[in-house]
mmCIF file of C-alpha atoms in Angstrom:
data_model
loop_
_atom_site.group_PDB
_atom_site.id
_atom_site.type_symbol
_atom_site.label_atom_id
_atom_site.label_comp_id
_atom_site.label_asym_id
_atom_site.label_seq_id
_atom_site.Cartn_x
_atom_site.Cartn_y
_atom_site.Cartn_z
ATOM 1 C CA MET A 173 -10.874 11.730 15.344
ATOM 2 C CA GLY A 174 -8.962 14.323 13.578
ATOM 3 C CA VAL A 175 -9.671 16.448 16.697
ATOM 4 C CA GLY A 176 -7.727 13.809 18.873
ATOM 5 C CA LEU A 177 -4.725 13.767 16.456
ATOM 6 C CA VAL A 178 -4.116 17.815 16.780
ATOM 7 C CA VAL A 179 -4.138 17.589 20.421
ATOM 8 C CA VAL A 180 -1.093 15.514 20.550
ATOM 9 C CA ALA A 181 0.870 18.545 19.799
ATOM 10 C CA ALA A 182 -0.407 20.347 22.247
ATOM 11 C CA ALA A 183 2.648 18.973 24.143
ATOM 12 C CA GLY A 184 5.188 21.463 23.391
ATOM 13 C CA ALA A 185 2.875 24.566 24.098
ATOM 14 C CA GLY A 186 3.810 26.828 26.639
ATOM 15 C CA TRP A 187 1.926 27.209 30.053
ATOM 16 C CA ALA A 188 -0.851 29.931 29.204
ATOM 17 C CA VAL A 189 -1.375 28.157 26.187
ATOM 18 C CA TYR A 190 -1.931 24.876 27.842
ATOM 19 C CA ALA A 191 -3.747 26.310 30.568
ATOM 20 C CA ARG A 192 -6.276 28.170 28.111
ATOM 21 C CA LEU A 193 -7.067 25.063 25.875
ATOM 22 C CA ASP A 194 -7.307 22.059 28.632
ATOM 23 C CA SER A 195 -9.860 24.920 30.131
ATOM 24 C CA ASN A 196 -11.765 24.584 26.496
ATOM 25 C CA ILE A 197 -12.464 20.803 27.129
ATOM 26 C CA THR A 198 -16.204 19.923 28.864
ATOM 27 C CA ALA A 199 -16.540 17.162 31.053
ATOM 28 C CA ASP A 200 -19.143 15.288 31.053
ATOM 29 C CA GLU A 201 -19.696 14.423 34.714
ATOM 30 C CA ALA A 202 -23.578 13.527 34.196
ATOM 31 C CA ALA A 203 -23.013 10.830 32.033
ATOM 32 C CA ALA A 204 -19.960 9.550 34.105
ATOM 33 C CA ALA A 205 -22.469 9.214 37.348
ATOM 34 C CA GLU A 206 -24.902 7.440 35.235
ATOM 35 C CA LEU A 207 -22.584 5.198 33.680
ATOM 36 C CA ALA A 208 -21.223 4.279 36.819
ATOM 37 C CA ARG A 209 -24.488 3.535 38.104
ATOM 38 C CA TYR A 210 -24.695 0.987 36.037
ATOM 39 C CA GLU A 211 -21.502 -0.313 35.831
ATOM 40 C CA ARG A 212 -22.244 -3.969 36.842
ATOM 41 C CA GLU A 213 -23.823 -4.424 33.644
ATOM 42 C CA ARG A 214 -21.650 -2.940 31.289
ATOM 43 C CA PRO A 215 -19.107 -5.196 29.424
ATOM 44 C CA THR A 216 -15.608 -5.901 30.469
ATOM 45 C CA SER A 217 -12.421 -4.974 28.234
ATOM 46 C CA LEU A 218 -10.862 -8.159 26.712
ATOM 47 C CA VAL A 219 -7.512 -6.261 25.734
ATOM 48 C CA ARG A 220 -4.716 -4.481 27.407
ATOM 49 C CA ASP A 221 -4.058 -0.709 26.162
ATOM 50 C CA ALA A 222 -6.461 -1.434 23.333
ATOM 51 C CA ARG A 223 -9.359 1.508 23.293
ATOM 52 C CA ASN A 224 -13.079 2.137 22.048
ATOM 53 C CA ILE A 225 -14.172 5.837 21.952
ATOM 54 C CA LEU A 226 -17.550 6.590 21.138
ATOM 55 C CA LEU A 227 -17.891 9.534 18.925
ATOM 56 C CA ILE A 228 -21.411 11.415 18.204
ATOM 57 C CA GLY A 229 -22.203 14.067 16.632
ATOM 58 C CA SER A 230 -24.971 15.599 18.113
ATOM 59 C CA ASP A 231 -28.051 18.028 15.936
ATOM 60 C CA THR A 232 -28.697 20.271 18.961
ATOM 61 C CA ARG A 233 -29.533 23.403 17.869
ATOM 62 C CA ALA A 234 -29.663 24.598 21.038
ATOM 63 C CA GLY A 235 -26.194 27.142 21.337
ATOM 64 C CA SER A 236 -24.524 29.636 19.740
ATOM 65 C CA GLY A 237 -24.011 28.998 15.965
ATOM 66 C CA ASN A 238 -26.453 25.675 15.834
ATOM 67 C CA ARG A 239 -30.025 27.617 15.687
ATOM 68 C CA ARG A 240 -29.274 28.433 12.151
ATOM 69 C CA TYR A 241 -29.794 24.959 11.828
ATOM 70 C CA GLY A 242 -33.742 24.305 12.454
ATOM 71 C CA ARG A 243 -36.011 25.339 15.477
ATOM 72 C CA ASP A 244 -34.678 24.691 18.645
ATOM 73 C CA SER A 245 -37.251 21.889 20.470
ATOM 74 C CA GLY A 246 -35.382 21.303 23.531
ATOM 75 C CA THR A 247 -34.292 17.502 22.361
ATOM 76 C CA GLU A 248 -30.722 16.751 20.404
ATOM 77 C CA ARG A 249 -30.570 13.248 18.490
ATOM 78 C CA SER A 250 -27.702 11.709 17.311
ATOM 79 C CA ASP A 251 -27.002 12.965 13.829
ATOM 80 C CA THR A 252 -23.882 11.198 13.088
ATOM 81 C CA THR A 253 -22.048 8.111 15.399
ATOM 82 C CA ILE A 254 -19.158 6.237 14.847
ATOM 83 C CA LEU A 255 -17.271 3.684 17.235
ATOM 84 C CA LEU A 256 -13.676 4.118 17.149
ATOM 85 C CA HIS A 257 -11.579 1.445 17.510
ATOM 86 C CA LEU A 258 -7.723 1.945 18.561
ATOM 87 C CA SER A 259 -5.634 -1.616 18.704
ATOM 88 C CA ALA A 260 -3.386 -2.241 21.618
ATOM 89 C CA GLY A 261 0.449 -0.935 20.653
ATOM 90 C CA ARG A 262 -1.736 1.634 17.855
ATOM 91 C CA ARG A 263 -1.015 -0.278 15.279
ATOM 92 C CA SER A 264 -4.894 0.465 13.237
ATOM 93 C CA ALA A 265 -7.539 2.606 14.145
ATOM 94 C CA THR A 266 -11.051 1.640 12.853
ATOM 95 C CA ALA A 267 -13.935 4.036 12.595
ATOM 96 C CA VAL A 268 -17.486 2.292 12.627
ATOM 97 C CA SER A 269 -20.293 3.506 11.382
ATOM 98 C CA ILE A 270 -23.328 3.207 13.029
ATOM 99 C CA PRO A 271 -26.752 4.089 11.707
ATOM 100 C CA ARG A 272 -29.285 6.553 12.978
ATOM 101 C CA ASP A 273 -32.351 4.208 11.429
ATOM 102 C CA LEU A 274 -30.992 0.995 13.120
ATOM 103 C CA MET A 275 -33.460 -0.334 15.605
ATOM 104 C CA VAL A 276 -32.398 -1.853 18.200
ATOM 105 C CA ASP A 277 -33.327 -2.168 22.226
ATOM 106 C CA VAL A 278 -32.410 1.078 23.967
ATOM 107 C CA PRO A 279 -32.251 0.294 27.513
ATOM 108 C CA GLY A 280 -34.452 2.774 30.172
ATOM 109 C CA CYS A 281 -32.740 5.898 30.624
ATOM 110 C CA ARG A 282 -32.012 9.091 33.098
ATOM 111 C CA ARG A 283 -33.778 11.880 31.374
ATOM 112 C CA ASP A 284 -32.298 15.657 31.761
ATOM 113 C CA ASP A 285 -35.251 16.145 34.269
ATOM 114 C CA GLY A 286 -34.861 13.407 36.003
ATOM 115 C CA SER A 287 -37.108 11.014 35.016
ATOM 116 C CA ARG A 288 -36.304 7.683 33.915
ATOM 117 C CA SER A 289 -37.999 5.934 30.302
ATOM 118 C CA SER A 290 -39.185 2.320 29.879
ATOM 119 C CA PRO A 291 -36.771 0.490 27.790
ATOM 120 C CA MET A 292 -37.685 0.158 24.424
ATOM 121 C CA PHE A 293 -36.937 -1.194 20.812
ATOM 122 C CA ALA A 294 -36.628 1.981 18.838
ATOM 123 C CA MET A 295 -34.294 3.997 16.256
ATOM 124 C CA PHE A 296 -30.571 4.406 17.543
ATOM 125 C CA ASN A 297 -30.735 7.664 17.479
ATOM 126 C CA HIS A 298 -33.573 8.191 20.100
ATOM 127 C CA ALA A 299 -30.994 6.928 22.797
ATOM 128 C CA PHE A 300 -29.410 10.398 22.542
ATOM 129 C CA GLN A 301 -32.149 11.952 22.658
ATOM 130 C CA VAL A 302 -34.136 10.331 25.457
ATOM 131 C CA GLY A 303 -30.765 10.156 27.741
ATOM 132 C CA GLY A 304 -27.707 12.059 25.989
ATOM 133 C CA SER A 305 -24.360 10.322 25.562
ATOM 134 C CA ALA A 306 -24.729 8.063 28.433
ATOM 135 C CA CYS A 307 -27.639 5.856 27.131
ATOM 136 C CA THR A 308 -25.970 6.057 23.725
ATOM 137 C CA VAL A 309 -22.958 4.682 25.382
ATOM 138 C CA ARG A 310 -25.156 1.861 27.239
ATOM 139 C CA THR A 311 -27.255 1.045 23.487
ATOM 140 C CA VAL A 312 -23.963 0.455 21.841
ATOM 141 C CA GLU A 313 -22.150 -1.439 24.590
ATOM 142 C CA ARG A 314 -25.696 -3.566 24.624
ATOM 143 C CA LEU A 315 -25.692 -3.737 20.643
ATOM 144 C CA THR A 316 -22.206 -4.950 20.236
ATOM 145 C CA ASP A 317 -20.553 -6.211 23.348
ATOM 146 C CA ILE A 318 -17.939 -4.052 23.833
ATOM 147 C CA ARG A 319 -17.107 -1.989 26.038
ATOM 148 C CA VAL A 320 -16.797 1.911 25.199
ATOM 149 C CA ASP A 321 -13.761 3.629 27.758
ATOM 150 C CA HIS A 322 -14.601 7.065 26.295
ATOM 151 C CA HIS A 323 -16.860 9.134 24.591
ATOM 152 C CA VAL A 324 -16.794 12.852 23.009
ATOM 153 C CA VAL A 325 -19.867 15.019 21.436
ATOM 154 C CA VAL A 326 -19.510 17.229 18.770
ATOM 155 C CA ASP A 327 -22.534 19.496 17.652
ATOM 156 C CA PHE A 328 -22.487 21.728 14.774
ATOM 157 C CA ASN A 329 -20.704 24.400 14.897
ATOM 158 C CA GLY A 330 -18.035 23.347 16.989
ATOM 159 C CA PHE A 331 -17.332 21.111 13.645
ATOM 160 C CA LYS A 332 -17.261 23.790 11.645
ATOM 161 C CA LYS A 333 -14.517 25.513 13.877
ATOM 162 C CA MET A 334 -12.178 23.144 13.193
ATOM 163 C CA ILE A 335 -12.302 22.253 9.338
ATOM 164 C CA ASP A 336 -12.390 26.049 9.128
ATOM 165 C CA ALA A 337 -9.211 26.212 11.223
ATOM 166 C CA LEU A 338 -7.586 24.004 9.131
ATOM 167 C CA ASP A 339 -8.627 26.033 6.667
ATOM 168 C CA GLY A 340 -10.397 23.381 4.975
ATOM 169 C CA VAL A 341 -10.428 19.866 3.605
ATOM 170 C CA GLU A 342 -9.651 19.165 0.086
ATOM 171 C CA ILE A 343 -12.292 16.649 -1.624
ATOM 172 C CA CYS A 344 -13.283 15.405 -4.753
ATOM 173 C CA LEU A 345 -16.386 15.365 -6.352
ATOM 174 C CA THR A 346 -17.399 12.818 -9.610
ATOM 175 C CA GLU A 347 -20.761 15.554 -10.472
ATOM 176 C CA PRO A 348 -21.684 18.729 -9.431
ATOM 177 C CA ILE A 349 -23.777 19.015 -6.543
ATOM 178 C CA ASP A 350 -26.937 21.791 -5.920
ATOM 179 C CA ASP A 351 -28.460 21.274 -3.078
ATOM 180 C CA LYS A 352 -30.901 23.911 -1.966
ATOM 181 C CA ALA A 353 -31.483 21.944 1.741
ATOM 182 C CA ALA A 354 -28.225 22.091 3.100
ATOM 183 C CA LYS A 355 -27.191 25.168 1.639
ATOM 184 C CA LEU A 356 -24.641 23.671 -1.056
ATOM 185 C CA ARG A 357 -23.502 24.532 -4.177
ATOM 186 C CA LEU A 358 -20.132 22.817 -5.482
ATOM 187 C CA PRO A 359 -18.454 21.729 -8.841
ATOM 188 C CA ALA A 360 -17.387 18.917 -9.821
ATOM 189 C CA GLY A 361 -13.815 17.792 -9.099
ATOM 190 C CA LYS A 362 -11.297 18.806 -6.834
ATOM 191 C CA VAL A 363 -13.025 20.882 -4.170
ATOM 192 C CA THR A 364 -11.516 22.505 -0.555
ATOM 193 C CA LEU A 365 -14.735 22.892 1.497
ATOM 194 C CA ASP A 366 -14.892 25.641 4.573
ATOM 195 C CA GLY A 367 -16.825 24.345 7.634
ATOM 196 C CA GLU A 368 -20.179 25.715 6.489
ATOM 197 C CA GLN A 369 -19.882 23.137 3.258
ATOM 198 C CA ALA A 370 -18.321 20.598 5.168
ATOM 199 C CA LEU A 371 -21.055 20.282 7.330
ATOM 200 C CA GLY A 372 -23.597 20.302 4.557
ATOM 201 C CA TYR A 373 -21.346 18.108 2.555
ATOM 202 C CA VAL A 374 -21.681 15.527 5.270
ATOM 203 C CA ARG A 375 -24.980 16.094 6.374
ATOM 204 C CA ALA A 376 -27.189 16.260 3.092
ATOM 205 C CA ARG A 377 -29.014 13.088 2.451
ATOM 206 C CA LYS A 378 -32.019 13.762 0.257
ATOM 207 C CA SER A 379 -30.577 15.154 -2.713
ATOM 208 C CA LEU A 380 -27.645 13.135 -2.623
ATOM 209 C CA GLY A 381 -26.741 9.730 -4.417
ATOM 210 C CA ASP A 382 -29.670 7.718 -3.674
ATOM 211 C CA GLY A 383 -31.066 9.552 -0.715
ATOM 212 C CA SER A 384 -30.256 7.170 1.726
ATOM 213 C CA ASP A 385 -28.826 7.167 5.153
ATOM 214 C CA THR A 386 -26.197 4.434 3.835
ATOM 215 C CA ASP A 387 -25.065 6.734 0.909
ATOM 216 C CA ARG A 388 -25.117 9.901 3.526
ATOM 217 C CA MET A 389 -22.660 7.739 6.157
ATOM 218 C CA ASP A 390 -19.755 6.354 3.000
ATOM 219 C CA ARG A 391 -19.699 10.400 2.220
ATOM 220 C CA GLN A 392 -19.195 10.881 5.677
ATOM 221 C CA GLN A 393 -16.656 8.149 5.987
ATOM 222 C CA ARG A 394 -14.882 9.808 2.790
ATOM 223 C CA PHE A 395 -14.431 13.168 4.678
ATOM 224 C CA LEU A 396 -13.008 11.653 7.623
ATOM 225 C CA ALA A 397 -10.162 9.873 5.501
ATOM 226 C CA ALA A 398 -9.149 13.036 3.367
ATOM 227 C CA LEU A 399 -9.907 15.089 7.079
ATOM 228 C CA VAL A 400 -7.147 12.138 9.212
ATOM 229 C CA SER A 401 -5.071 12.864 5.752
ATOM 230 C CA LYS A 402 -5.136 16.875 6.479
ATOM 231 C CA VAL A 403 -4.144 16.719 9.780
ATOM 232 C CA GLN A 404 -1.409 14.627 9.913
ATOM 233 C CA SER A 405 0.626 16.413 7.140
ATOM 234 C CA ASN A 406 3.466 18.177 8.957
ATOM 235 C CA ASP A 407 2.065 21.666 7.295
ATOM 236 C CA VAL A 408 -0.713 21.527 10.150
ATOM 237 C CA LEU A 409 1.183 19.435 12.821
ATOM 238 C CA LEU A 410 4.567 20.987 12.061
ATOM 239 C CA ASN A 411 3.728 25.008 11.966
ATOM 240 C CA PRO A 412 3.051 26.818 15.076
ATOM 241 C CA VAL A 413 1.130 29.377 13.629
ATOM 242 C CA ARG A 414 -1.645 26.622 12.530
ATOM 243 C CA LEU A 415 -1.769 24.605 14.896
ATOM 244 C CA TYR A 416 -2.973 26.563 17.772
ATOM 245 C CA PRO A 417 -5.892 27.722 16.461
ATOM 246 C CA VAL A 418 -6.684 24.454 15.524
ATOM 247 C CA LEU A 419 -6.018 23.273 18.737
ATOM 248 C CA ASP A 420 -8.396 25.925 20.233
ATOM 249 C CA ALA A 421 -11.260 24.876 17.788
ATOM 250 C CA ALA A 422 -10.685 21.368 18.457
ATOM 251 C CA THR A 423 -10.792 21.778 22.253
ATOM 252 C CA SER A 424 -13.714 24.404 22.474
ATOM 253 C CA SER A 425 -15.800 21.794 20.623
ATOM 254 C CA LEU A 426 -15.535 18.755 22.911
ATOM 255 C CA THR A 427 -17.617 17.626 25.510
ATOM 256 C CA THR A 428 -16.197 14.066 26.748
ATOM 257 C CA ASP A 429 -15.924 11.869 29.730
ATOM 258 C CA PRO A 430 -14.092 13.099 32.808
ATOM 259 C CA ALA A 431 -10.765 10.973 31.977
ATOM 260 C CA LEU A 432 -10.563 12.801 28.063
ATOM 261 C CA ALA A 433 -11.437 16.465 29.516
ATOM 262 C CA SER A 434 -8.083 17.662 29.633
ATOM 263 C CA LEU A 435 -5.386 18.168 27.140
ATOM 264 C CA ARG A 436 -3.425 15.065 29.373
ATOM 265 C CA GLY A 437 -6.055 13.047 29.072
ATOM 266 C CA LEU A 438 -6.468 12.935 25.657
ATOM 267 C CA TYR A 439 -2.566 13.469 24.722
ATOM 268 C CA GLU A 440 -2.356 9.741 26.588
ATOM 269 C CA LEU A 441 -4.758 8.517 24.052
ATOM 270 C CA VAL A 442 -3.969 9.497 21.099
ATOM 271 C CA ARG A 443 0.087 9.840 21.024
ATOM 272 C CA GLY A 444 0.346 6.683 19.483
ATOM 273 C CA VAL A 445 -2.307 7.994 16.420
ATOM 274 C CA ARG A 446 -0.531 10.563 14.749
ATOM 275 C CA ASP A 447 1.950 7.286 13.959
ATOM 276 C CA ILE A 448 -0.535 4.939 12.657
ATOM 277 C CA PRO A 449 0.215 4.595 8.471
ATOM 278 C CA THR A 450 -3.091 5.992 6.698
ATOM 279 C CA GLU A 451 -3.112 2.364 5.018
ATOM 280 C CA ARG A 452 -3.996 1.090 8.470
ATOM 281 C CA VAL A 453 -6.625 3.554 9.382
ATOM 282 C CA GLN A 454 -9.755 1.796 8.380
ATOM 283 C CA PHE A 455 -13.454 3.108 7.958
ATOM 284 C CA LEU A 456 -16.735 1.250 7.351
ATOM 285 C CA THR A 457 -20.482 1.252 8.234
ATOM 286 C CA VAL A 458 -21.808 -1.724 10.503
ATOM 287 C CA PRO A 459 -23.469 -4.862 8.782
ATOM 288 C CA ARG A 460 -26.827 -3.216 8.085
ATOM 289 C CA GLU A 461 -29.710 -4.232 5.994
ATOM 290 C CA SER A 462 -33.579 -2.593 5.097
ATOM 291 C CA TYR A 463 -35.858 -3.149 8.719
ATOM 292 C CA ILE A 464 -37.885 -6.090 7.793
ATOM 293 C CA HIS A 465 -41.132 -4.479 8.612
ATOM 294 C CA ASN A 466 -39.883 -0.904 7.477
ATOM 295 C CA SER A 467 -37.917 -0.662 4.466
ATOM 296 C CA ASN A 468 -37.385 3.055 5.863
ATOM 297 C CA ARG A 469 -34.954 1.796 8.970
ATOM 298 C CA ASP A 470 -32.225 -0.461 9.323
ATOM 299 C CA GLN A 471 -31.650 -3.586 11.194
ATOM 300 C CA LEU A 472 -28.116 -5.499 11.372
ATOM 301 C CA VAL A 473 -26.949 -8.237 8.808
ATOM 302 C CA LYS A 474 -26.430 -11.491 11.000
ATOM 303 C CA PRO A 475 -23.408 -13.137 11.018
ATOM 304 C CA ALA A 476 -22.258 -10.777 9.409
ATOM 305 C CA ALA A 477 -21.975 -7.505 12.513
ATOM 306 C CA GLU A 478 -21.485 -10.380 15.172
ATOM 307 C CA ARG A 479 -18.025 -11.172 13.360
ATOM 308 C CA LEU A 480 -17.364 -7.312 12.987
ATOM 309 C CA PHE A 481 -18.247 -6.919 16.683
ATOM 310 C CA GLU A 482 -16.014 -10.029 17.915
ATOM 311 C CA ARG A 483 -13.006 -9.320 16.218
ATOM 312 C CA LEU A 484 -13.162 -5.382 17.721
ATOM 313 C CA ARG A 485 -14.163 -6.645 21.189
ATOM 314 C CA THR A 486 -10.748 -9.172 20.991
ATOM 315 C CA ASP A 487 -8.779 -6.543 19.097
ATOM 316 C CA THR A 488 -8.273 -8.933 16.010
ATOM 317 C CA PRO A 489 -7.734 -6.869 13.058
ATOM 318 C CA VAL A 490 -10.340 -6.094 10.569
ATOM 319 C CA GLU A 491 -9.970 -6.327 6.827
ATOM 320 C CA VAL A 492 -12.047 -3.860 4.569
ATOM 321 C CA VAL A 493 -12.338 -3.496 0.909
ATOM 322 C CA ASP A 494 -13.542 -0.511 -1.315
ATOM 323 C CA SER A 495 -16.327 -2.872 -3.039
ATOM 324 C CA PRO A 496 -20.289 -2.603 -3.297
ATOM 325 C CA GLU A 497 -20.549 -5.690 -4.096
ATOM 326 C CA MET A 498 -18.346 -6.997 -1.371
ATOM 327 C CA PRO A 499 -20.730 -8.926 1.432
ATOM 328 C CA GLN A 500 -20.491 -7.862 4.454
ATOM 329 C CA GLY A 501 -18.559 -9.947 6.226
ATOM 330 C CA ALA A 502 -17.952 -12.137 4.202
ATOM 331 C CA ALA A 503 -14.389 -14.706 3.705
ATOM 332 C CA PRO A 504 -12.963 -13.785 0.855
ATOM 333 C CA LYS A 505 -11.641 -16.648 -2.017
ATOM 334 C CA SER A 506 -8.248 -18.391 -1.545
ATOM 335 C CA SER A 507 -6.023 -16.805 -3.939
ATOM 336 C CA HIS A 508 -3.715 -19.664 -3.715
ATOM 337 C CA ARG A 509 -1.998 -20.912 -6.901
ATOM 338 C CA SER A 510 -0.060 -24.420 -7.377
ATOM 339 C CA SER A 511 3.989 -23.703 -8.637
ATOM 340 C CA PRO A 512 5.676 -25.571 -10.886
ATOM 341 C CA ASP A 513 7.617 -27.090 -8.371
ATOM 342 C CA ASP A 514 5.040 -28.419 -6.519
ATOM 343 C CA ASP A 515 5.451 -31.654 -9.110
ATOM 344 C CA ARG A 516 8.940 -32.025 -8.244
ATOM 345 C CA LYS A 517 9.372 -33.135 -4.637
ATOM 346 C CA PRO A 518 11.690 -36.389 -4.606
ATOM 347 C CA VAL A 519 9.240 -39.590 -4.018
ATOM 348 C CA ALA A 520 10.312 -40.797 -0.912
ATOM 349 C CA GLU A 521 9.727 -37.470 0.934
ATOM 350 C CA PRO A 522 6.589 -38.283 3.543
ATOM 351 C CA PRO A 523 3.112 -36.904 3.069
ATOM 352 C CA ALA A 524 2.788 -33.267 5.181
ATOM 353 C CA ALA A 525 0.929 -34.206 8.204
ATOM 354 C CA PRO A 526 -2.927 -33.229 7.391
ATOM 355 C CA SER A 527 -3.630 -30.245 9.048
ATOM 356 C CA GLU A 528 -6.960 -28.252 9.912
ATOM 357 C CA PRO A 529 -8.301 -25.924 7.540
ATOM 358 C CA THR A 530 -7.430 -22.425 8.581
ATOM 359 C CA ALA A 531 -10.186 -20.358 7.743
ATOM 360 C CA PRO A 532 -9.449 -16.513 5.863
ATOM 361 C CA PRO A 533 -10.722 -13.533 8.022
ATOM 362 C CA PRO A 534 -14.001 -12.190 7.203
ATOM 363 C CA THR A 535 -13.829 -8.987 4.915
ATOM 364 C CA PHE A 536 -15.724 -6.166 4.848
ATOM 365 C CA ARG A 537 -16.484 -3.060 2.522
ATOM 366 C CA GLY A 538 -15.021 -0.137 3.390
ATOM 367 C CA LYS A 539 -12.064 2.042 2.913
ATOM 368 C CA THR A 540 -8.905 3.790 4.768
ATOM 369 C CA ALA A 541 -7.513 7.050 4.631
ATOM 370 C CA ALA A 542 -4.725 6.215 2.094
ATOM 371 C CA GLU A 543 -7.067 5.934 -0.334
ATOM 372 C CA ASP A 544 -6.863 8.335 -3.642
ATOM 373 C CA HIS A 545 -9.877 10.796 -2.830
ATOM 374 C CA CYS A 546 -9.751 12.113 -6.532
ATOM 375 C CA GLY A 547 -8.815 8.648 -8.000
#
């Protein structure tokens, strides 16, 4: 999401700079062809101008800078997946994390060697391993019935380069971190993370928090909220000296669907995003609970998940509150209180016609980019 925000300012760049940045982006032509093959089964977009973008963080060890994170087994899975909904008119942005351990129906997909897998019930991140971004898009669409308009894939090294180009991102830690597996050692309090530290922070799982993937996704959302605040600050977007390396790192780290694989495509998509108030940039995790047959896996909480998907599908506002006690998809209690004037109406006034009660919108546990990250 932060990657998209910084691209907006490229409109003012010179032609040579524009051409270089434009050529950085890799078009995912294979995914486009595969998705076209299954066009008839894909959901239709219900709201004009609203957009849904699937952001995929790949755990590949192939390529420059990625081998240090493990042996290259020739396969890759989606380490992080976020469905980003941009409302029509760009009034709000809602980023929904999808757990990699969520048990879902993965369709039959085309493998790299041209063969096809069989449909199966498996962990969500298996889709990316089997059939890459196209298989992940199809799995998300089947799960949510939401049309994915665009997708973006970023690997470890691309993420690090982006953060380093921003001169780091400041977060707040309530306690020190000493995680040998993530090679991360940080003090409590305000800390500015460089690219390597940021990658460790958003990926660490076993030794931070309660060790769950849910806790890891909460940490990722806190970091992304801080990243959005950093990118939207004037010292980045309005300073050409700082902006170019950020744009260079952002564009060179992306593999996108062909429609987004240019500065023009990215600009058309995100030109209004920088004007969204930070309190309307929201982060949450799809309502989930432990899978009934394996506590180390996840399953959707119903009907809360369906409520969330329906609101995104119809471009209806989503309300979030940062409260661990808030049930996912719960309807908040009415805060109406009677006024002292309620008993002073003239006796002759006819009673108001009865009306159907309006159910309050569901509220989901989440956070916004406006929240004080050091509070």
